[in-house]
XYZ file of C-alpha atoms in Angstrom:
677
model
C -38.136 -60.736 -34.216
C -34.472 -60.005 -33.210
C -33.433 -63.564 -34.491
C -35.206 -62.845 -37.915
C -33.416 -59.339 -38.252
C -30.074 -61.246 -37.454
C -30.746 -63.793 -40.262
C -31.496 -61.135 -42.762
C -28.614 -59.005 -41.860
C -26.010 -61.870 -41.576
C -26.164 -63.501 -45.174
C -22.510 -65.197 -44.774
C -21.534 -63.399 -48.009
C -18.361 -61.970 -46.505
C -16.983 -65.425 -45.477
C -17.803 -66.706 -49.066
C -15.911 -64.053 -50.895
C -13.026 -64.485 -48.523
C -12.971 -68.135 -49.427
C -13.176 -67.341 -53.101
C -10.199 -65.094 -52.947
C -8.304 -67.781 -50.953
C -9.017 -70.256 -53.956
C -7.759 -67.483 -56.270
C -4.494 -67.197 -54.438
C -4.033 -71.008 -54.304
C -4.756 -71.255 -58.047
C -2.040 -68.543 -58.775
C 0.705 -71.134 -57.696
C -0.382 -73.510 -60.519
C -1.751 -71.486 -63.282
C -1.663 -67.653 -63.219
C -4.136 -67.216 -66.044
C -6.630 -69.470 -64.368
C -6.206 -67.326 -61.120
C -6.949 -64.139 -62.980
C -9.943 -65.659 -64.572
C -11.137 -66.702 -60.971
C -10.467 -63.301 -59.758
C -12.497 -61.638 -62.607
C -15.551 -63.913 -61.742
C -15.294 -62.912 -58.160
C -15.283 -59.322 -58.931
C -18.319 -59.658 -61.123
C -20.083 -61.642 -58.327
C -19.299 -58.935 -55.890
C -20.738 -56.269 -58.078
C -23.920 -58.246 -58.450
C -24.032 -58.755 -54.656
C -23.704 -55.030 -54.025
C -26.617 -54.347 -56.507
C -28.931 -56.842 -54.647
C -27.663 -55.630 -51.178
C -29.404 -52.446 -51.593
C -32.830 -54.099 -52.264
C -32.228 -56.489 -49.390
C -31.741 -53.387 -47.036
C -35.029 -52.101 -48.326
C -36.674 -55.444 -47.524
C -35.301 -55.533 -44.004
C -36.487 -51.929 -43.420
C -40.021 -53.000 -44.314
C -39.738 -56.174 -42.221
C -38.563 -54.109 -39.136
C -41.442 -51.642 -39.638
C -43.869 -54.544 -39.875
C -42.560 -56.535 -36.821
C -41.560 -53.686 -34.508
C -44.689 -51.470 -34.751
C -47.585 -53.436 -33.531
C -49.974 -50.727 -34.449
C -52.736 -50.055 -37.194
C -51.774 -49.032 -40.687
C -52.851 -45.256 -40.181
C -50.349 -45.063 -37.223
C -47.639 -46.673 -39.227
C -48.257 -44.478 -42.175
C -48.262 -41.395 -39.759
C -44.829 -42.186 -38.281
C -43.194 -43.054 -41.612
C -44.409 -39.801 -43.147
C -43.761 -37.801 -39.966
C -42.502 -34.351 -41.195
C -39.864 -34.240 -38.321
C -36.645 -36.184 -38.393
C -37.506 -39.297 -36.326
C -35.341 -42.193 -35.189
C -35.982 -45.438 -33.047
C -33.279 -46.817 -30.823
C -33.041 -49.755 -28.570
C -32.861 -48.567 -25.114
C -30.562 -51.270 -23.768
C -27.940 -50.864 -26.507
C -28.449 -47.548 -28.061
C -28.594 -48.989 -31.600
C -30.689 -47.308 -34.219
C -33.403 -49.800 -35.514
C -35.312 -47.405 -37.742
C -35.407 -43.946 -38.875
C -37.095 -41.904 -41.462
C -35.833 -40.082 -44.521
C -35.751 -36.718 -42.695
C -33.299 -38.082 -40.135
C -31.255 -39.667 -42.961
C -31.031 -36.116 -44.378
C -29.788 -34.275 -41.294
C -27.188 -36.892 -40.398
C -25.919 -37.649 -43.717
C -25.801 -41.469 -42.780
C -28.267 -42.708 -45.445
C -28.127 -46.467 -45.859
C -25.616 -47.054 -43.276
C -27.914 -46.540 -40.302
C -28.886 -50.189 -39.242
C -26.846 -51.749 -36.312
C -25.152 -48.463 -35.687
C -25.015 -46.968 -32.167
C -26.485 -43.383 -31.965
C -23.010 -41.951 -31.097
C -21.806 -43.415 -34.224
C -24.162 -41.264 -36.164
C -24.190 -38.231 -33.732
C -20.916 -37.868 -31.870
C -21.282 -37.273 -28.182
C -24.953 -37.572 -28.074
C -26.108 -38.861 -24.604
C -29.214 -40.594 -24.012
C -29.149 -40.841 -20.198
C -31.753 -38.028 -19.962
C -34.553 -40.170 -21.271
C -33.591 -43.143 -18.947
C -33.887 -40.556 -16.080
C -37.589 -40.028 -17.188
C -37.258 -36.801 -18.977
C -39.257 -36.132 -22.238
C -36.628 -33.641 -23.630
C -32.930 -33.495 -23.954
C -31.693 -30.761 -21.514
C -29.432 -29.293 -24.178
C -29.337 -28.384 -27.706
C -27.805 -31.082 -30.130
C -25.604 -29.858 -32.875
C -25.649 -32.027 -35.961
C -23.807 -30.902 -39.119
C -23.877 -27.289 -38.263
C -27.578 -27.254 -37.091
C -29.102 -27.122 -33.612
C -31.926 -29.464 -32.556
C -34.197 -29.855 -29.584
C -34.570 -33.513 -29.084
C -37.844 -34.897 -27.626
C -38.384 -38.809 -26.757
C -40.517 -41.235 -25.184
C -40.257 -44.978 -24.383
C -42.414 -47.766 -25.868
C -42.321 -51.392 -25.934
C -41.884 -53.475 -29.210
C -44.485 -55.905 -28.207
C -47.639 -56.481 -25.935
C -45.767 -58.752 -23.431
C -43.536 -57.619 -20.487
C -40.486 -59.300 -21.946
C -40.446 -57.313 -25.221
C -37.733 -54.983 -25.863
C -37.846 -51.193 -24.707
C -37.461 -48.903 -27.638
C -36.897 -44.947 -27.662
C -38.761 -42.801 -30.137
C -36.904 -39.523 -30.755
C -38.115 -36.565 -32.486
C -35.730 -33.749 -33.722
C -36.722 -30.229 -33.983
C -34.559 -27.717 -35.876
C -34.069 -24.716 -33.721
C -30.930 -23.270 -35.426
C -32.543 -19.843 -36.196
C -33.962 -19.549 -32.717
C -30.591 -20.602 -31.085
C -28.677 -18.164 -33.240
C -31.087 -15.297 -32.419
C -30.906 -16.313 -28.600
C -27.269 -16.283 -28.726
C -27.275 -12.875 -30.373
C -29.657 -11.626 -27.775
C -27.502 -12.843 -24.897
C -24.337 -11.416 -26.447
C -25.954 -8.069 -27.048
C -27.703 -7.865 -23.639
C -26.875 -4.582 -21.869
C -24.371 -4.550 -19.150
C -23.958 -1.467 -16.932
C -20.869 -0.537 -14.990
C -19.953 2.059 -12.423
C -16.113 3.043 -12.194
C -14.966 4.799 -9.060
C -11.453 6.436 -8.591
C -11.350 5.181 -5.137
C -8.157 7.089 -4.052
C -9.126 10.410 -5.503
C -8.736 12.510 -2.412
C -5.375 11.095 -1.475
C -4.190 11.325 -5.091
C -4.796 14.973 -5.522
C -3.976 15.974 -1.837
C -0.928 18.451 -1.741
C -0.397 18.808 -5.513
C -0.867 21.759 -7.579
C -3.874 22.697 -9.777
C -1.958 21.860 -12.950
C -0.842 18.533 -11.673
C -4.389 17.688 -10.452
C -5.683 18.291 -14.069
C -2.837 16.318 -15.444
C -3.739 13.255 -13.176
C -7.287 13.548 -14.085
C -6.624 13.574 -17.747
C -4.314 10.576 -17.366
C -7.020 8.604 -15.790
C -9.625 9.720 -18.318
C -7.150 8.700 -21.072
C -6.665 5.113 -19.643
C -10.340 4.628 -19.234
C -11.020 6.033 -22.836
C -8.522 3.773 -24.392
C -9.778 0.704 -22.585
C -13.479 1.264 -23.384
C -12.945 2.450 -27.092
C -12.520 -0.991 -28.615
C -15.986 -2.084 -27.465
C -18.006 0.994 -28.864
C -19.717 1.453 -25.517
C -20.917 4.635 -23.969
C -18.833 6.268 -21.030
C -20.023 9.314 -19.233
C -18.481 11.069 -16.177
C -20.838 11.111 -13.383
C -18.809 13.046 -10.836
C -14.981 14.080 -10.386
C -14.240 10.454 -9.433
C -17.051 8.392 -10.903
C -17.922 7.169 -14.451
C -20.945 5.313 -15.916
C -20.045 2.723 -18.633
C -22.723 1.016 -20.665
C -21.592 -1.850 -22.965
C -22.745 -5.334 -24.137
C -22.399 -8.933 -22.589
C -19.970 -10.145 -25.271
C -17.701 -7.381 -24.218
C -17.771 -8.376 -20.738
C -16.466 -11.861 -21.662
C -13.543 -10.244 -23.294
C -12.875 -7.914 -20.222
C -12.939 -11.092 -17.916
C -10.650 -12.868 -20.229
C -8.196 -9.832 -20.045
C -8.488 -9.874 -16.307
C -9.701 -6.324 -16.289
C -6.254 -4.955 -17.169
C -7.571 -1.443 -16.677
C -6.689 -1.780 -13.027
C -3.205 -2.317 -13.668
C -2.913 0.654 -16.225
C -4.591 3.077 -13.800
C -2.332 1.885 -10.932
C 0.817 2.981 -12.880
C -0.447 6.591 -12.565
C 1.205 8.212 -9.560
C 1.208 11.797 -8.100
C 4.302 13.695 -7.176
C 3.699 12.601 -3.572
C 3.926 9.059 -4.507
C 0.290 7.953 -4.277
C -0.851 5.541 -6.882
C -4.281 5.964 -8.480
C -6.602 2.798 -8.056
C -9.937 2.336 -9.484
C -12.794 0.120 -8.496
C -15.482 -1.182 -10.869
C -18.981 -2.259 -9.996
C -20.745 -4.252 -12.864
C -24.537 -5.180 -12.935
C -25.528 -7.846 -15.456
C -28.594 -10.128 -16.009
C -31.748 -10.482 -17.870
C -33.415 -7.449 -16.264
C -34.129 -3.696 -16.962
C -31.690 -0.914 -16.888
C -32.865 0.506 -13.542
C -32.243 -3.000 -11.881
C -28.839 -3.214 -13.618
C -27.953 0.266 -12.275
C -28.882 -0.839 -8.812
C -26.701 -4.078 -9.116
C -23.684 -1.916 -10.444
C -24.228 0.404 -7.424
C -24.174 -2.387 -4.969
C -21.264 -3.941 -6.732
C -19.291 -0.764 -6.633
C -20.003 -0.355 -2.955
C -18.868 -3.816 -2.281
C -15.707 -3.295 -4.243
C -14.845 -0.150 -2.066
C -15.763 -2.144 1.126
C -13.211 -4.799 0.258
C -10.503 -2.188 -0.181
C -10.840 -1.003 -3.756
C -8.680 -1.614 -6.652
C -10.905 -4.436 -7.930
C -13.846 -5.316 -9.875
C -17.149 -6.750 -8.552
C -19.677 -8.266 -10.880
C -23.191 -8.590 -9.499
C -26.030 -10.703 -11.171
C -29.338 -11.688 -9.746
C -27.795 -14.774 -8.081
C -24.147 -14.158 -7.226
C -21.003 -11.943 -7.026
C -17.821 -12.518 -8.829
C -14.570 -10.777 -7.762
C -11.462 -9.865 -9.800
C -8.299 -7.990 -8.734
C -7.791 -6.840 -5.166
C -4.067 -7.057 -5.152
C -3.378 -3.454 -3.941
C -3.230 -2.405 -0.219
C -5.870 -0.089 1.089
C -5.218 3.546 1.187
C -5.788 5.192 4.570
C -8.383 7.887 4.663
C -7.138 10.856 6.550
C -10.503 12.389 7.410
C -12.613 11.467 10.472
C -15.816 12.952 9.355
C -17.518 9.517 8.874
C -16.499 8.492 12.330
C -17.960 11.562 13.713
C -21.263 10.972 11.725
C -21.571 7.457 12.601
C -20.684 8.087 16.359
C -23.614 10.750 16.611
C -25.925 8.334 14.796
C -25.027 5.260 17.078
C -25.416 7.323 20.250
C -28.982 8.435 19.168
C -29.754 4.760 18.312
C -28.516 3.540 21.619
C -30.507 6.105 23.659
C -33.670 5.131 21.730
C -33.385 1.417 22.225
C -34.948 -0.715 24.868
C -32.161 -3.218 24.942
C -28.714 -2.978 23.400
C -26.749 -6.172 22.654
C -23.213 -6.523 21.420
C -21.794 -9.583 19.488
C -18.654 -10.494 17.710
C -17.640 -13.337 15.358
C -17.465 -17.039 15.850
C -14.299 -18.127 17.713
C -13.870 -14.522 18.906
C -10.395 -13.056 19.173
C -8.780 -9.893 21.055
C -10.043 -7.633 18.375
C -13.578 -8.767 18.600
C -13.717 -8.920 22.286
C -11.853 -5.603 22.625
C -14.105 -3.719 20.219
C -17.193 -5.068 22.086
C -15.764 -3.861 25.425
C -15.342 -0.434 23.997
C -19.015 -0.670 22.685
C -20.100 -1.543 26.219
C -18.469 1.681 27.556
C -20.364 3.623 24.866
C -23.639 2.097 25.838
C -23.095 2.889 29.599
C -22.270 6.389 28.694
C -25.661 6.655 26.812
C -27.532 5.518 30.192
C -28.235 1.890 28.744
C -27.116 -1.340 30.071
C -25.016 -3.262 27.680
C -25.554 -7.009 27.041
C -22.400 -8.891 25.656
C -23.139 -12.141 23.897
C -20.053 -14.137 23.361
C -19.286 -18.016 23.275
C -16.712 -18.014 26.178
C -15.873 -21.697 25.521
C -14.854 -21.323 21.942
C -12.729 -18.215 21.940
C -8.949 -17.311 21.649
C -9.532 -14.231 24.169
C -10.684 -16.220 27.159
C -8.173 -14.475 29.519
C -9.462 -11.139 28.367
C -13.138 -12.124 28.740
C -12.477 -13.378 32.261
C -10.572 -10.319 33.205
C -13.719 -8.117 31.867
C -16.177 -10.477 33.639
C -14.448 -9.679 36.958
C -15.421 -6.027 36.808
C -18.367 -4.617 38.634
C -19.699 -3.024 35.361
C -19.682 -6.494 33.632
C -21.443 -8.414 36.448
C -24.593 -8.870 34.670
C -23.611 -7.735 31.170
C -22.697 -11.172 29.755
C -25.687 -12.919 28.571
C -26.621 -16.256 26.972
C -28.014 -16.234 23.364
C -31.239 -17.793 24.438
C -31.746 -15.145 27.023
C -31.144 -12.338 24.705
C -33.628 -13.884 22.256
C -36.178 -14.074 25.110
C -35.879 -10.313 26.179
C -35.389 -8.853 22.865
C -38.349 -6.764 21.327
C -38.810 -4.819 18.180
C -37.011 -1.788 19.762
C -33.910 -3.722 20.577
C -30.385 -2.931 18.907
C -27.812 -5.349 17.991
C -24.272 -4.166 17.401
C -22.047 -6.561 15.501
C -18.362 -6.124 15.688
C -15.419 -7.409 13.764
C -17.336 -9.174 11.114
C -19.847 -8.144 8.413
C -21.108 -11.738 7.339
C -24.134 -13.192 8.863
C -22.882 -16.678 8.700
C -19.793 -15.645 10.841
C -21.435 -13.989 13.784
C -21.041 -15.937 17.273
C -24.801 -16.714 17.220
C -26.796 -16.456 13.908
C -30.089 -16.963 15.632
C -29.621 -13.684 17.598
C -28.991 -11.797 14.336
C -32.123 -13.236 12.801
C -34.205 -12.441 15.709
C -33.122 -8.766 16.256
C -34.278 -6.491 13.377
C -32.204 -3.260 14.155
C -28.598 -3.923 13.571
C -25.393 -1.945 13.526
C -22.330 -3.180 11.914
C -18.553 -2.121 12.730
C -16.006 -3.891 10.804
C -12.725 -3.623 9.139
C -12.617 -6.765 7.065
C -13.145 -6.733 3.428
C -16.791 -7.366 2.332
C -17.447 -10.857 1.060
C -20.104 -12.074 -1.179
C -22.596 -12.634 1.714
C -22.843 -9.600 4.204
C -25.367 -8.311 6.711
C -28.119 -6.424 5.030
C -30.803 -4.078 6.178
C -28.539 -2.387 8.894
C -29.476 0.769 10.343
C -25.862 1.907 10.884
C -22.654 0.676 9.253
C -19.022 1.642 9.934
C -17.083 -0.483 7.381
C -13.760 0.736 6.694
C -11.303 -1.836 5.252
C -8.457 0.555 5.368
C -8.410 0.375 9.264
C -5.930 -1.647 11.137
C -8.607 -3.302 13.297
C -12.221 -2.888 14.502
C -10.825 -1.919 17.766
C -9.267 1.209 16.130
C -12.705 2.020 14.683
C -14.379 1.795 17.952
C -11.715 3.870 19.558
C -12.476 6.700 17.320
C -16.247 6.467 17.922
C -15.515 6.590 21.749
C -13.608 10.054 21.183
C -17.066 11.407 20.010
C -19.315 9.584 22.348
C -17.356 9.846 25.716
C -16.876 13.074 27.344
C -13.787 12.158 29.449
C -11.222 9.569 29.650
C -12.745 8.470 32.956
C -15.744 7.166 31.059
C -13.477 4.288 29.697
C -12.352 1.713 32.263
C -8.648 0.914 32.181
C -9.409 -2.757 31.566
C -11.580 -1.593 28.578
C -8.758 0.646 27.122
C -6.306 -2.312 27.425
C -8.956 -4.565 25.610
C -9.232 -2.177 22.757
C -5.382 -1.732 22.645
C -4.872 -5.594 22.651
C -7.206 -5.712 19.606
C -4.999 -3.142 17.750
C -1.773 -5.074 18.854
C -3.165 -8.335 17.518
C -4.328 -7.200 14.115
C -1.015 -4.914 13.489
C 1.120 -7.609 14.841
C 2.451 -5.038 17.540
C 2.248 -2.042 15.162
C 4.296 -3.691 12.317
C 1.522 -4.345 9.697
C -1.232 -2.055 8.275
C -0.609 0.724 10.604
C -1.413 4.373 9.646
C -1.512 7.788 11.418
C -4.934 7.025 12.721
C -3.793 3.743 14.212
C -1.177 5.521 16.388
C -3.729 8.341 17.244
C -6.044 5.682 18.516
C -3.376 3.934 20.534
C -2.375 7.394 21.963
C -5.838 8.029 23.158
C -6.140 4.575 24.721
C -2.743 5.390 26.695
C -4.386 8.589 28.073
C -7.422 6.458 29.201
C -4.981 4.469 31.127
C -4.013 1.507 29.102
C -0.884 -0.299 30.294
C 1.177 -1.848 27.538
C 2.816 -4.434 29.870
C -0.783 -5.667 30.734
C -1.534 -5.814 27.128
C 1.486 -7.858 26.277
C 0.575 -10.258 29.058
C -2.583 -11.137 27.127
C -0.334 -12.635 24.331
C 1.638 -14.627 26.787
C 1.628 -18.409 26.094
C 1.991 -21.251 28.439
C 4.758 -23.833 28.051
C 2.696 -26.344 26.024
C 1.455 -23.601 23.489
C 4.937 -22.478 23.025
C 6.131 -25.688 22.234
C 3.060 -26.393 19.984
C 3.699 -23.103 18.037
C 7.337 -24.236 17.069
C 6.114 -27.747 16.161
C 3.871 -25.959 13.584
C 6.690 -23.941 12.305
C 8.948 -27.029 11.999
C 6.220 -28.877 9.976
C 5.938 -26.052 7.341
C 6.757 -26.682 3.890
C 7.257 -24.355 0.798
C 5.339 -26.175 -2.114
C 5.064 -22.929 -4.106
C 7.691 -20.044 -4.356
C 6.983 -17.532 -1.449
C 4.177 -19.685 0.153
C 4.578 -21.709 3.189
C 2.095 -24.238 4.366
C 1.870 -26.116 7.773
C -0.527 -28.725 8.457
C -1.237 -29.987 12.081
C -3.438 -33.093 12.448
C -3.918 -32.611 16.162
C -5.911 -30.177 18.310
C -4.280 -26.895 18.320
C -5.516 -23.518 19.990
C -6.474 -20.850 17.333
C -4.180 -18.365 19.098
C -1.185 -20.615 18.734
C -1.819 -21.313 15.072
C -2.194 -17.698 14.435
C 0.999 -16.871 16.089
C 2.835 -19.606 14.176
C 1.536 -18.188 10.791
C 2.902 -14.768 11.973
C 6.300 -16.239 12.625
C 6.360 -17.925 9.291
C 6.047 -14.800 7.292
C 9.018 -13.465 9.091
C 11.189 -15.869 7.069
C 12.955 -14.474 3.983
C 11.246 -14.664 0.675
C 7.961 -15.845 2.240
C 5.078 -13.614 1.024
C 2.336 -15.587 2.710
C 1.829 -18.353 5.215
C -1.005 -20.964 5.910
C -1.538 -22.982 8.754
C -4.057 -25.762 8.617
C -5.048 -27.145 11.992
C -7.626 -29.262 13.864
C -9.475 -27.782 16.640
C -12.368 -28.956 18.816
C -12.287 -32.564 17.636
C -13.700 -32.674 14.289
C -13.357 -28.990 13.182
C -10.636 -27.679 10.996
C -9.464 -24.210 10.542
C -7.017 -22.262 8.405
C -5.082 -19.313 9.706
C -3.429 -17.098 6.882
C -0.986 -14.125 7.094
C 0.850 -12.186 4.597
C 2.580 -8.777 4.244
C 0.511 -7.597 1.397
C 2.294 -9.066 -1.639
C -0.360 -11.942 -1.656
C -3.955 -11.409 -0.892
C -4.794 -14.196 1.627
C -8.448 -13.112 1.700
C -9.025 -13.778 -1.925
C -7.385 -17.260 -1.536
C -9.593 -18.273 1.494
C -12.739 -16.873 0.019
C -12.441 -19.699 -2.325
C -13.025 -21.945 0.537
C -15.825 -19.955 2.204
C -13.498 -18.051 4.501
C -12.692 -14.282 4.636
C -10.687 -11.571 6.162
C -8.414 -8.774 4.924
C -5.332 -8.427 2.552
C -2.829 -9.457 5.175
C -4.910 -11.622 7.657
C -7.565 -14.096 6.962
C -9.152 -17.417 8.112
C -11.565 -20.087 7.448
C -13.430 -22.865 9.436
C -14.712 -26.290 8.390
C -17.030 -28.468 10.492
C -16.680 -32.267 10.491
C -13.890 -32.051 8.133
C -10.484 -33.955 7.489
C -7.217 -32.000 7.743
C -5.771 -33.665 4.801
C -8.838 -32.825 2.552
C -8.788 -29.240 3.821
C -5.119 -28.905 3.224
C -5.693 -30.459 -0.414
C -8.457 -27.812 -1.221
C -6.130 -25.041 0.181
C -3.282 -25.991 -2.311
C -5.824 -26.080 -5.118
C -6.912 -22.399 -4.184
C -3.501 -21.287 -3.932
C -2.634 -22.768 -7.405
C -5.681 -21.118 -8.822
C -4.794 -17.757 -7.107
C -1.110 -18.009 -8.305
C -2.222 -19.024 -11.966
C -4.485 -15.906 -12.048
C -1.877 -13.825 -10.637
C 0.687 -14.904 -13.180
C -1.967 -14.190 -15.956
C -2.446 -10.682 -14.482
C 1.233 -10.030 -14.557
C 1.577 -11.249 -18.330
C -1.363 -9.228 -19.376
C -0.015 -6.084 -17.655
C 3.437 -6.626 -19.175
C 1.969 -7.087 -22.652
C -0.380 -4.199 -22.339
C 0.485 -1.199 -24.524
C 1.691 1.928 -22.728
C -0.621 4.756 -22.377
């Protein structure tokens, strides 16, 4: 069949006409008039050939229809007169071997169809879906301004197994439906809650007239930003707004990088406090009530991450934008007092109380856990401390606590905790809010009543269904938060052991880099309370001492550092390195002039790789490492990778930094080009 088609299509006329033209050219050298006469004859012959070629193609088409479709006449007539555009392709080559008139009309190919590949007729059309066993193309196909759903099935051209495989495709015009769906998606409602997250600090200490002026400025910026989209904005409270708009406008806001954040940040009070705004957005194919719940959750997440950012929540994921400003310290301890009272009651009502920190625990996690152990003892319960003492950067502190009489039976293995836990047990998680970052996730999954105390910015995944949560990103450390709780739970300084006070102070020392970063009034108040409880700063400093090998390793890390981007240093160590040593090296690197962020990529525990990141707030290292599955805070973040290659992780880190810097540059351009209020 294929040879017959080839003989009909390849008539040899092109070669014949080429030879005739050559003879005409040769004749021109002897007699120009003879050559012109021959050329005229060739032209007449070509015209006759073109007229007969059209009839020949019709004959070929009928022959193909007869030979390819080994079916009865009724089936052939049904296919030829099928109302939908239909085409038949060779599966091995993708060539069009037959199509009906409707297919000619939608493609405009008409009589040029035979021996053409389908991509020559419809640019970019991919037939792999039918080879994968699907009966429908997974995407709509655009042809000459129309949209089509394409269905197909595979048939054989003959009865024997050696016959060619053919693909029959049917094209259904869905242009009207596609346009209606696009319109529906673009006009789908999106609900947003805007929160002026620095309201109390913004108006503190200013006159009533300035307070009104500041509020009016914020209202004006929000009104100017929302007016072009013709949405609905309503004030819910003195510092909260409700904004309802359409999906197409959200795409525009994302493209503009939510420049409202930059405009509001330019508003300052006479005391020097900048206004910042957080935005929680709920989107998706759902009802307004669920959109409102999404928006509330997104707004809470934005505030838990430090404010001054946008969080978009859909049914399946979170999206984050902004987050470049430092957290503003809250000067009220009301929340700490309320949480302390609730925590005390929950501890007293629990049968067992377990305390657990994050994986690869540090001084802050262990110190905060030690403080919670003191609170549990004060409430008349026995604390159980779950920690992986083999994978920790605070082993000296753990050994020091383990030597105390009060901790002789407090350290417990995770399997034992799961065995004795009951429905009335309480698990207190410190220094992390992510379920996948706790030291033993199986313990978290077993115990239903959970309390969370953390200072890191909230990530997309976080511990849900907690009974108590003290999550304050403005705090310097979790040890600071626990120290504030102890002031309301303990009745005297004697209730806190000297070693526990030093453990808490070491956590504050670690996360503030010896009170140089992210410190506020409450940080020093917490440190003063711990001093009253007997904490010795000399003993605390000893917890940070390195041995000779670690000291040398730290400066090897520093000497390996490069500056691939302005203000960013990266050091890569392809050998086992202690986490504490890598963190100290990252701290040292940001002390170099013009360095705004440092990253140390190192191997630990054979095949595991980790990243330690530090900054002074000019670059949000949490946002960078979140792209790699890590987390932390504005100035301190980390990430871990199991069974990974150091070079591969370093390459992923560079890509994440480039993406962050590109977005940061766009933010700056959008801000500088924005019209003034």
